PDB file of C-alpha atoms in Angstrom:
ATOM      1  CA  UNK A   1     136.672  46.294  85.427  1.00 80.00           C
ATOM      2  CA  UNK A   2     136.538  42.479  84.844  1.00 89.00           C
ATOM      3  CA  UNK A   3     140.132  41.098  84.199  1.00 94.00           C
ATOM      4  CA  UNK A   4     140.926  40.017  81.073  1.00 96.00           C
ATOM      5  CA  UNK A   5     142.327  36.648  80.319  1.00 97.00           C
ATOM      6  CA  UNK A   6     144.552  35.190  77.132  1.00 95.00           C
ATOM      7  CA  UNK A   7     144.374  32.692  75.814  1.00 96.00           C
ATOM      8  CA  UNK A   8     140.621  32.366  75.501  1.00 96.00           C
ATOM      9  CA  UNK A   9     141.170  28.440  74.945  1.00 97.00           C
ATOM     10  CA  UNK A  10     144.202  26.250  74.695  1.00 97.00           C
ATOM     11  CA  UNK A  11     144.505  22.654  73.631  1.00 97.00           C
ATOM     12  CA  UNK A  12     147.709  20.772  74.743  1.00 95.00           C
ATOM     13  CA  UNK A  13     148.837  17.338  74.831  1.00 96.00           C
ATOM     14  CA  UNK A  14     149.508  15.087  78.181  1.00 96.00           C
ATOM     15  CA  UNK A  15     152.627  16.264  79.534  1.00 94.00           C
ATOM     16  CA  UNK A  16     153.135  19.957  77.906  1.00 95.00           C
ATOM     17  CA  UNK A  17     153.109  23.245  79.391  1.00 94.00           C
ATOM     18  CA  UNK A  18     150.606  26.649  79.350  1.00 95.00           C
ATOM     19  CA  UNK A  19     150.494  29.849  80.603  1.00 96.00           C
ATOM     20  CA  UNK A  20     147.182  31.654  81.229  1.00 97.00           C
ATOM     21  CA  UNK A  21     147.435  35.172  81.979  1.00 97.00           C
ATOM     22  CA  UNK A  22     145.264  37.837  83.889  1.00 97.00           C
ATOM     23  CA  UNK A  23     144.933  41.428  83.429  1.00 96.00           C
ATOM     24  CA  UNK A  24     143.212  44.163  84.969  1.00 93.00           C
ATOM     25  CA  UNK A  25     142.237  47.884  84.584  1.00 90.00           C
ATOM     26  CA  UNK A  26     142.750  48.536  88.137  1.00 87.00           C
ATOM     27  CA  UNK A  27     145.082  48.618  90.827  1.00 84.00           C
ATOM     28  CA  UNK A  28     144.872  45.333  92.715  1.00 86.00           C
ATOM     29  CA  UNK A  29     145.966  43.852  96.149  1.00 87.00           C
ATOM     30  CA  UNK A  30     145.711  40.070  95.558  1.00 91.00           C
ATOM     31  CA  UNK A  31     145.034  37.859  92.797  1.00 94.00           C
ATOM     32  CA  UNK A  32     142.571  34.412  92.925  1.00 95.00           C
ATOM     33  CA  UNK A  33     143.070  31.100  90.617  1.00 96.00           C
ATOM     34  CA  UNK A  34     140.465  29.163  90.153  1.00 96.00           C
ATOM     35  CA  UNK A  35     139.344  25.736  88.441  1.00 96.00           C
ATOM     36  CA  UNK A  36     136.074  25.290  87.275  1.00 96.00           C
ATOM     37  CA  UNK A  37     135.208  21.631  85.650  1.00 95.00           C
ATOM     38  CA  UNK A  38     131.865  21.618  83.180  1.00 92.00           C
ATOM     39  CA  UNK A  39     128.623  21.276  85.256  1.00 89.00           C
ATOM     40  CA  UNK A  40     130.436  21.910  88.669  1.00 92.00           C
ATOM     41  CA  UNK A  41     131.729  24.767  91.166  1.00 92.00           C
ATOM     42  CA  UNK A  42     135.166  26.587  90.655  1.00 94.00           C
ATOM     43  CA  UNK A  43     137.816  25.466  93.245  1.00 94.00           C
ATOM     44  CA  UNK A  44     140.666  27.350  94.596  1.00 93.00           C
ATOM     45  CA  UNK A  45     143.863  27.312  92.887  1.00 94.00           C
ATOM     46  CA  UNK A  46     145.964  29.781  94.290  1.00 93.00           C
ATOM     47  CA  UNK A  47     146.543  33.707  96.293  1.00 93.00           C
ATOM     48  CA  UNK A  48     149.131  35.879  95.175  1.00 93.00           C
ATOM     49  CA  UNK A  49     149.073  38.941  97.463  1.00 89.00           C
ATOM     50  CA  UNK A  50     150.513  42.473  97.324  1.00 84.00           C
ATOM     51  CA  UNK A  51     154.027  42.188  98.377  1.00 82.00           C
ATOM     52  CA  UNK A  52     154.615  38.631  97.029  1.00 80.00           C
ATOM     53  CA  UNK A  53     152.861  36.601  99.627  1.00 80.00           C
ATOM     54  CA  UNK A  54     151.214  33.425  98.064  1.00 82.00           C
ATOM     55  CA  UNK A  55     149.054  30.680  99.571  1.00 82.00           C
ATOM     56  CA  UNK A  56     147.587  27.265  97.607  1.00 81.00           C
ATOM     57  CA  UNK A  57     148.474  23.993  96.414  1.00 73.00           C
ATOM     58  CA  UNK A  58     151.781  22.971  95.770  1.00 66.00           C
ATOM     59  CA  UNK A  59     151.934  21.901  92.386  1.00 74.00           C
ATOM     60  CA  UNK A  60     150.543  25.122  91.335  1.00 81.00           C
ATOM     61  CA  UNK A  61     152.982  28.012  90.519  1.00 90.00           C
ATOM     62  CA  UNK A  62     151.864  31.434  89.244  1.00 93.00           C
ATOM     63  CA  UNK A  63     153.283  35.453  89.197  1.00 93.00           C
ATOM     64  CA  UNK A  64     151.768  38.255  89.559  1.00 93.00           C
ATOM     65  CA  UNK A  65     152.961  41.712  88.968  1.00 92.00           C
ATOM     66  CA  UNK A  66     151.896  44.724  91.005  1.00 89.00           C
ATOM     67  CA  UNK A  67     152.715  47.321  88.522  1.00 90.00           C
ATOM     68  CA  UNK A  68     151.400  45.831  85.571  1.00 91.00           C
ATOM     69  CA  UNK A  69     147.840  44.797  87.492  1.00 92.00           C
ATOM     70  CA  UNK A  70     148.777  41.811  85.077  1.00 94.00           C
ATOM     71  CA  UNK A  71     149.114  37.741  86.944  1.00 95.00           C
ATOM     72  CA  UNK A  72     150.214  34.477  84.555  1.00 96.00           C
ATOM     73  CA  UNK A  73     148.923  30.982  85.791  1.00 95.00           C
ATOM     74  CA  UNK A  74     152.160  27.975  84.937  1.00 94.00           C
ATOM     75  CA  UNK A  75     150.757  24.675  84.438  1.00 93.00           C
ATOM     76  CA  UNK A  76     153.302  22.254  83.571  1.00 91.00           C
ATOM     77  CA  UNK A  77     153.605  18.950  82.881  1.00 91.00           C
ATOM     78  CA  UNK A  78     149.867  18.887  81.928  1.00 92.00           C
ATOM     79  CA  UNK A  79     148.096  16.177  83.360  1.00 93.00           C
ATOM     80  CA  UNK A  80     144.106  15.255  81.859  1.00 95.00           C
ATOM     81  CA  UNK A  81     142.591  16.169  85.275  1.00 93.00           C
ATOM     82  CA  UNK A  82     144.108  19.865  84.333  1.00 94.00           C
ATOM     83  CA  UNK A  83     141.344  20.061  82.129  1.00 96.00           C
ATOM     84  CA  UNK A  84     138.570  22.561  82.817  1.00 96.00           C
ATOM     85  CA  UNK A  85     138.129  26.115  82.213  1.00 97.00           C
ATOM     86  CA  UNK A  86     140.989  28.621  85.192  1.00 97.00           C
ATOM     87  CA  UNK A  87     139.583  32.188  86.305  1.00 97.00           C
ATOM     88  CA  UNK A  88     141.431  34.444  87.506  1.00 96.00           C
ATOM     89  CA  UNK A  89     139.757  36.684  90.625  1.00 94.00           C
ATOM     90  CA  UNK A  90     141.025  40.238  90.876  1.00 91.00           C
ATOM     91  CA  UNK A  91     140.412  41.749  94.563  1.00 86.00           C
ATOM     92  CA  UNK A  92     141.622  46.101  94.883  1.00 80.00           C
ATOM     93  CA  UNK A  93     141.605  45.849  98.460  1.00 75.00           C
ATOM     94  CA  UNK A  94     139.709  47.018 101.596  1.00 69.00           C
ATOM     95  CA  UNK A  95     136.329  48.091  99.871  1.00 65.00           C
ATOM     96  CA  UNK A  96     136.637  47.347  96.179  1.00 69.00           C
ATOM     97  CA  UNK A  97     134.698  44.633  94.475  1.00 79.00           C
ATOM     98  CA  UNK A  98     136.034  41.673  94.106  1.00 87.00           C
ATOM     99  CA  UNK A  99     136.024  40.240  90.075  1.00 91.00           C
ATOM    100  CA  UNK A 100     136.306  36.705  88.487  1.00 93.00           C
ATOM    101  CA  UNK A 101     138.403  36.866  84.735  1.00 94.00           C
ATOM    102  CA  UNK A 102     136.735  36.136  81.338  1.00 94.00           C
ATOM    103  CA  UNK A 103     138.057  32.544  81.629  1.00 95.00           C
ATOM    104  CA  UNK A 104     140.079  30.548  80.135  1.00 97.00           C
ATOM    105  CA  UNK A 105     139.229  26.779  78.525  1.00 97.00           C
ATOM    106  CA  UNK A 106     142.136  24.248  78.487  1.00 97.00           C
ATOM    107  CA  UNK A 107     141.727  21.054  77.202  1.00 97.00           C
ATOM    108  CA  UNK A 108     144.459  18.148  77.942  1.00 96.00           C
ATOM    109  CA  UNK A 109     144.263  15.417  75.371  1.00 96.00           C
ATOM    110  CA  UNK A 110     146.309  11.957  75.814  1.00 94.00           C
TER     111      UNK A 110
ATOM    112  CA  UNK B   1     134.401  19.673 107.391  1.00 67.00           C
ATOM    113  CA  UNK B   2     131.161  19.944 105.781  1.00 83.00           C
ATOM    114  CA  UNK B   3     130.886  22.166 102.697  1.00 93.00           C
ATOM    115  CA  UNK B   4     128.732  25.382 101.355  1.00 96.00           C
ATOM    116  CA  UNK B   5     125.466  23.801 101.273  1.00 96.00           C
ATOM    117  CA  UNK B   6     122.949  25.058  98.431  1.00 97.00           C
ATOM    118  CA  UNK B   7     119.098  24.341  97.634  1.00 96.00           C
ATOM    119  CA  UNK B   8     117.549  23.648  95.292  1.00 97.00           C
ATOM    120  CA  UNK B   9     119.803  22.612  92.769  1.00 96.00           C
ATOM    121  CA  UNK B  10     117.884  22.922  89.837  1.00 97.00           C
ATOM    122  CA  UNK B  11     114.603  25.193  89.340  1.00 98.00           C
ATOM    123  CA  UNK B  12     112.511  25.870  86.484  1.00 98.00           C
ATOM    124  CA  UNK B  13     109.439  28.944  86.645  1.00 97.00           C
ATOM    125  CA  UNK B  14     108.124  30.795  83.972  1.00 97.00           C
ATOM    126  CA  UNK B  15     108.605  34.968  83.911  1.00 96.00           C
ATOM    127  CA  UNK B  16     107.203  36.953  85.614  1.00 97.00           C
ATOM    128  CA  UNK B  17     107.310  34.056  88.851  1.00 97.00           C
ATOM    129  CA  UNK B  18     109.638  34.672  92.056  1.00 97.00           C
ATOM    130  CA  UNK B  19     111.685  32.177  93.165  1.00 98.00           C
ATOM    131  CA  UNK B  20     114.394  31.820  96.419  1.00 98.00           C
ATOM    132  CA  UNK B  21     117.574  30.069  96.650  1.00 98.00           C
ATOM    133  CA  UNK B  22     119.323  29.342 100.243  1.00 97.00           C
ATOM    134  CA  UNK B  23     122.695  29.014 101.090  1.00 97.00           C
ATOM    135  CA  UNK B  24     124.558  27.708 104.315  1.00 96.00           C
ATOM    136  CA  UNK B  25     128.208  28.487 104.442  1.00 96.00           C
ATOM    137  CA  UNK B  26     131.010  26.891 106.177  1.00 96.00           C
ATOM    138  CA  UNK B  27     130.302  27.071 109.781  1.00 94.00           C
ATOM    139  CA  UNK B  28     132.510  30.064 111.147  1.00 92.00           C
ATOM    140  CA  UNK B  29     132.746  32.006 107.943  1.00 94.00           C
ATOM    141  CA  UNK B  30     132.420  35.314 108.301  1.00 92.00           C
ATOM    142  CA  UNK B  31     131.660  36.227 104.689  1.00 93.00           C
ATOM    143  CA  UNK B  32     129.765  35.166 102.350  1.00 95.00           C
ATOM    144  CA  UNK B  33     129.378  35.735  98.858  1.00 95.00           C
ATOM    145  CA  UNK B  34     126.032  35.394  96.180  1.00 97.00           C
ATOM    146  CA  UNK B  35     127.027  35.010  91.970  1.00 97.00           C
ATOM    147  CA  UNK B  36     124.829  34.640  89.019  1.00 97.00           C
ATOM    148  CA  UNK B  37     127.180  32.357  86.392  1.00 96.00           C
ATOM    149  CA  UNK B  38     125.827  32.309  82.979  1.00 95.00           C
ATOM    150  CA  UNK B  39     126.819  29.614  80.733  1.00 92.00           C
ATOM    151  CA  UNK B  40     130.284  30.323  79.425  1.00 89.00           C
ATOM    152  CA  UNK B  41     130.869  33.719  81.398  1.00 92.00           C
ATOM    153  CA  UNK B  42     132.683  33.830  84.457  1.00 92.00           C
ATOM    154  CA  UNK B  43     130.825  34.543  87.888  1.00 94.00           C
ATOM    155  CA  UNK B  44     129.746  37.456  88.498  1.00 94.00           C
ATOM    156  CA  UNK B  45     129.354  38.923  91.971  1.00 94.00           C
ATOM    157  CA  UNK B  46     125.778  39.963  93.263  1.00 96.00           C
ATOM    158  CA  UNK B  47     126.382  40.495  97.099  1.00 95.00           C
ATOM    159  CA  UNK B  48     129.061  40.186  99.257  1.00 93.00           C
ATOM    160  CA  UNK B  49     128.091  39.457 103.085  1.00 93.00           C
ATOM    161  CA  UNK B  50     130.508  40.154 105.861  1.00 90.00           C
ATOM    162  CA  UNK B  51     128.685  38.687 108.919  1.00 88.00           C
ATOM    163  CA  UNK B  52     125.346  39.924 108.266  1.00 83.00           C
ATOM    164  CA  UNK B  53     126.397  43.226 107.092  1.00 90.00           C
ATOM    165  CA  UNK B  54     126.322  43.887 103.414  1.00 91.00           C
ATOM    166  CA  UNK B  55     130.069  44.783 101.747  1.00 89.00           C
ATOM    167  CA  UNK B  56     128.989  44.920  98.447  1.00 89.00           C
ATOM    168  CA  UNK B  57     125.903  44.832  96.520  1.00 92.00           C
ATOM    169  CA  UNK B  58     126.499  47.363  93.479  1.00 90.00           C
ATOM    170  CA  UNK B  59     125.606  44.513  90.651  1.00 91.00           C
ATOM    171  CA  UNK B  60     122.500  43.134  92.498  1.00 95.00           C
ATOM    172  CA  UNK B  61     119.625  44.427  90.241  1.00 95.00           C
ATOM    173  CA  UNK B  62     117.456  46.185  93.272  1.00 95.00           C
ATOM    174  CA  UNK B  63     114.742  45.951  91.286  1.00 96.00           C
ATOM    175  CA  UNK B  64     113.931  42.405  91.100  1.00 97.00           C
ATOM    176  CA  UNK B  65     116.860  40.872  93.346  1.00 97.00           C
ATOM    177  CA  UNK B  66     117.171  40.708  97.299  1.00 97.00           C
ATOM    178  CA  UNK B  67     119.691  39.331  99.688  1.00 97.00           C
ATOM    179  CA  UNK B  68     119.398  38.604 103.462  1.00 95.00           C
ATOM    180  CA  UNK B  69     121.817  36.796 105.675  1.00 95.00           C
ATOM    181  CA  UNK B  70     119.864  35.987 109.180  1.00 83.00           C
ATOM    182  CA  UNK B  71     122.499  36.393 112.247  1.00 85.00           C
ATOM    183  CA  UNK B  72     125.460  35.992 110.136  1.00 82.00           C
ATOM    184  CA  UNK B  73     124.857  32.442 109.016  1.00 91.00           C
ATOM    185  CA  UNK B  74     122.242  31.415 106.358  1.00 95.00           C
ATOM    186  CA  UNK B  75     121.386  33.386 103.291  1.00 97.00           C
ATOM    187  CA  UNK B  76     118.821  33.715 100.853  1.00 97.00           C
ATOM    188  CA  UNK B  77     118.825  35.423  97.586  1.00 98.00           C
ATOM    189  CA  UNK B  78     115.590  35.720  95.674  1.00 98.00           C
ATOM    190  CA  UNK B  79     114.000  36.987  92.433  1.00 98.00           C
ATOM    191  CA  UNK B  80     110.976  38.418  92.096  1.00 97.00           C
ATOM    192  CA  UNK B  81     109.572  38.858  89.076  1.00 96.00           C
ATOM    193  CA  UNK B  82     111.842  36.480  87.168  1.00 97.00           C
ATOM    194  CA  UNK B  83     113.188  37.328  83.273  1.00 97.00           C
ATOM    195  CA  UNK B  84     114.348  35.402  80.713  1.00 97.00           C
ATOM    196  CA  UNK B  85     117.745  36.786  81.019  1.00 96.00           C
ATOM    197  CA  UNK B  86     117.780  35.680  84.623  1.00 97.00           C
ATOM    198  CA  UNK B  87     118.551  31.988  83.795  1.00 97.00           C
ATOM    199  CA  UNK B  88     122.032  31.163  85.310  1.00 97.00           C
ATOM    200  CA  UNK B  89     123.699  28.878  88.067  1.00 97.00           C
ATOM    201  CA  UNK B  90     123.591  30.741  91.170  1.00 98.00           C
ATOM    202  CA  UNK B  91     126.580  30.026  93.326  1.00 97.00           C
ATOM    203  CA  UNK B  92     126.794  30.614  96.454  1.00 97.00           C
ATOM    204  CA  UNK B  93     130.435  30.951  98.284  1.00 96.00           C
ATOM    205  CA  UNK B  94     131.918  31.560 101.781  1.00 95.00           C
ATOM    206  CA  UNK B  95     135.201  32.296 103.411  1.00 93.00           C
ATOM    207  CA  UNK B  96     136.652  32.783 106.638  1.00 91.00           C
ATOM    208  CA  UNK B  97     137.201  36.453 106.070  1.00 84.00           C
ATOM    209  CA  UNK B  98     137.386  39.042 103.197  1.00 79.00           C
ATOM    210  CA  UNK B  99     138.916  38.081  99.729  1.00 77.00           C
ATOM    211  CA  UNK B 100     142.176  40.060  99.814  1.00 75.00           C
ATOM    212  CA  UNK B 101     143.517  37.340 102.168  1.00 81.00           C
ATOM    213  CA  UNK B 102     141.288  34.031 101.964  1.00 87.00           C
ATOM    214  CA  UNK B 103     140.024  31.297  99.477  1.00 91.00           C
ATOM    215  CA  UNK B 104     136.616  31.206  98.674  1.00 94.00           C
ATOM    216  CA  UNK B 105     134.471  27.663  99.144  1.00 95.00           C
ATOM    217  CA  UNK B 106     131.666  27.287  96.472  1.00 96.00           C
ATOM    218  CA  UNK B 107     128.696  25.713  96.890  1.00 96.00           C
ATOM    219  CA  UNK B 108     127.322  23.078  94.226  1.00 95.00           C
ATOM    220  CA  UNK B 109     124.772  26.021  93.280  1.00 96.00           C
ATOM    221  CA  UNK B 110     121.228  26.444  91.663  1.00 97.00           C
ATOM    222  CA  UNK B 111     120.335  25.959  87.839  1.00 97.00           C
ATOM    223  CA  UNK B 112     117.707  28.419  87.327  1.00 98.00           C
ATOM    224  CA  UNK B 113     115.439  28.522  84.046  1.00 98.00           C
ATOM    225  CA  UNK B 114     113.341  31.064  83.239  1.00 97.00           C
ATOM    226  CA  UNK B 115     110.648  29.803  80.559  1.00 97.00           C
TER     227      UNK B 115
END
């Protein structure tokens, strides 16, 4: 029932691009992103809802596909402050349990 | 705004020993959320408060772990007796409503060791 996320870890340079991607077993109504720094508390990212509403930060785009339960995470133009390890949150609706992803650790390096 | 306030924010006990964590969420969030995070694993959910009525607490271990959220504001998780398997950052979130719609906030959380 936890989503599973690819890649496990990712290692890019100032100014490239990465996908992280999301899958679950399960039907789901919205997807979470979140950001989670070493030693500190995850902060939102973004909502992608059932039916293509999304709400977060600008700068931030990401997918997410209903039939394939599966949601990809664009970061581009890396920046060093992108650094930290993104979760994906995976919420079935009114009544299901809401789960975080298996993570995913990217590194930006100058 | 203040944030999701947590104490303590680190805690060491030995087995066997109870301990209690408290949380105060953003003032007018309705629900409120407990996790046990163990280092490199992604947070998993404990309980799930939507005013002081419980949502979800089918990964609390009833055994040893209790929840209470007094009139729909503060919360309190505790452990009692403690394992070794039980050390973790406890984090403590709220929202404004239920996650299909709305952000979670996350508090700073607890460091718990069990010696």
């Amino acid at each position: 029932q936890q989503p599973v996320q690819s890649p496990q870890a990712v290692i890019l340079r100032e100014g490239e691009d990465a996908v992280i991607n999301c899958s679950s077993s399960k039907a789901l109504y919205s997807v979470h992103w979140y950001r989670q720094k070493h030693g500190e508390a995850p902060v939102f990212l973004m909502i992608l809802l059932k039916g293509g509403e999304q709400k977060g930060h600008e700068k931030i785009s990401a997918s997410f596909n209903e039939k394939k339960q599966q949601s990809s995470l664009y970061l581009t133009a890396s920046q060093l402050s992108y650094s930290g390890t993104y979760f994906c949150g995976t919420d079935g609706g009114t009544g299901n349990q809401f789960y975080f992803g298996t993570g995913t650790s990217l590194t930006v390096i100058p | 705004e203040a944030g999701v306030a947590q104490s303590p924010r680190y805690k060491i006990i030995e087995k066997r020993q109870s301990v209690a964590f408290w949380c105060n969420p953003i003032s007018g969030h309705a629900t409120l959320y407990w996790y046990q995070q163990i280092l490199g694993q992604g947070p998993k959910l404990l309980i799930q408060f939507q005013n002081n009525g419980v949502v979800d607490d089918s990964q609390l271990p009833k055994d040893r772990f209790s929840a209470e959220r007094l009139k729909g504001v503060d919360s309190t998780l505790k452990i009692q007796p403690a394992k070794l398997e039980d050390s973790a950052v406890y984090l403590c979130a709220s929202s404004p409503g239920l996650p299909s719609y709305n952000e979670q906030f996350f508090g700073p959380g607890t460091r718990l060791t069990v010696l």
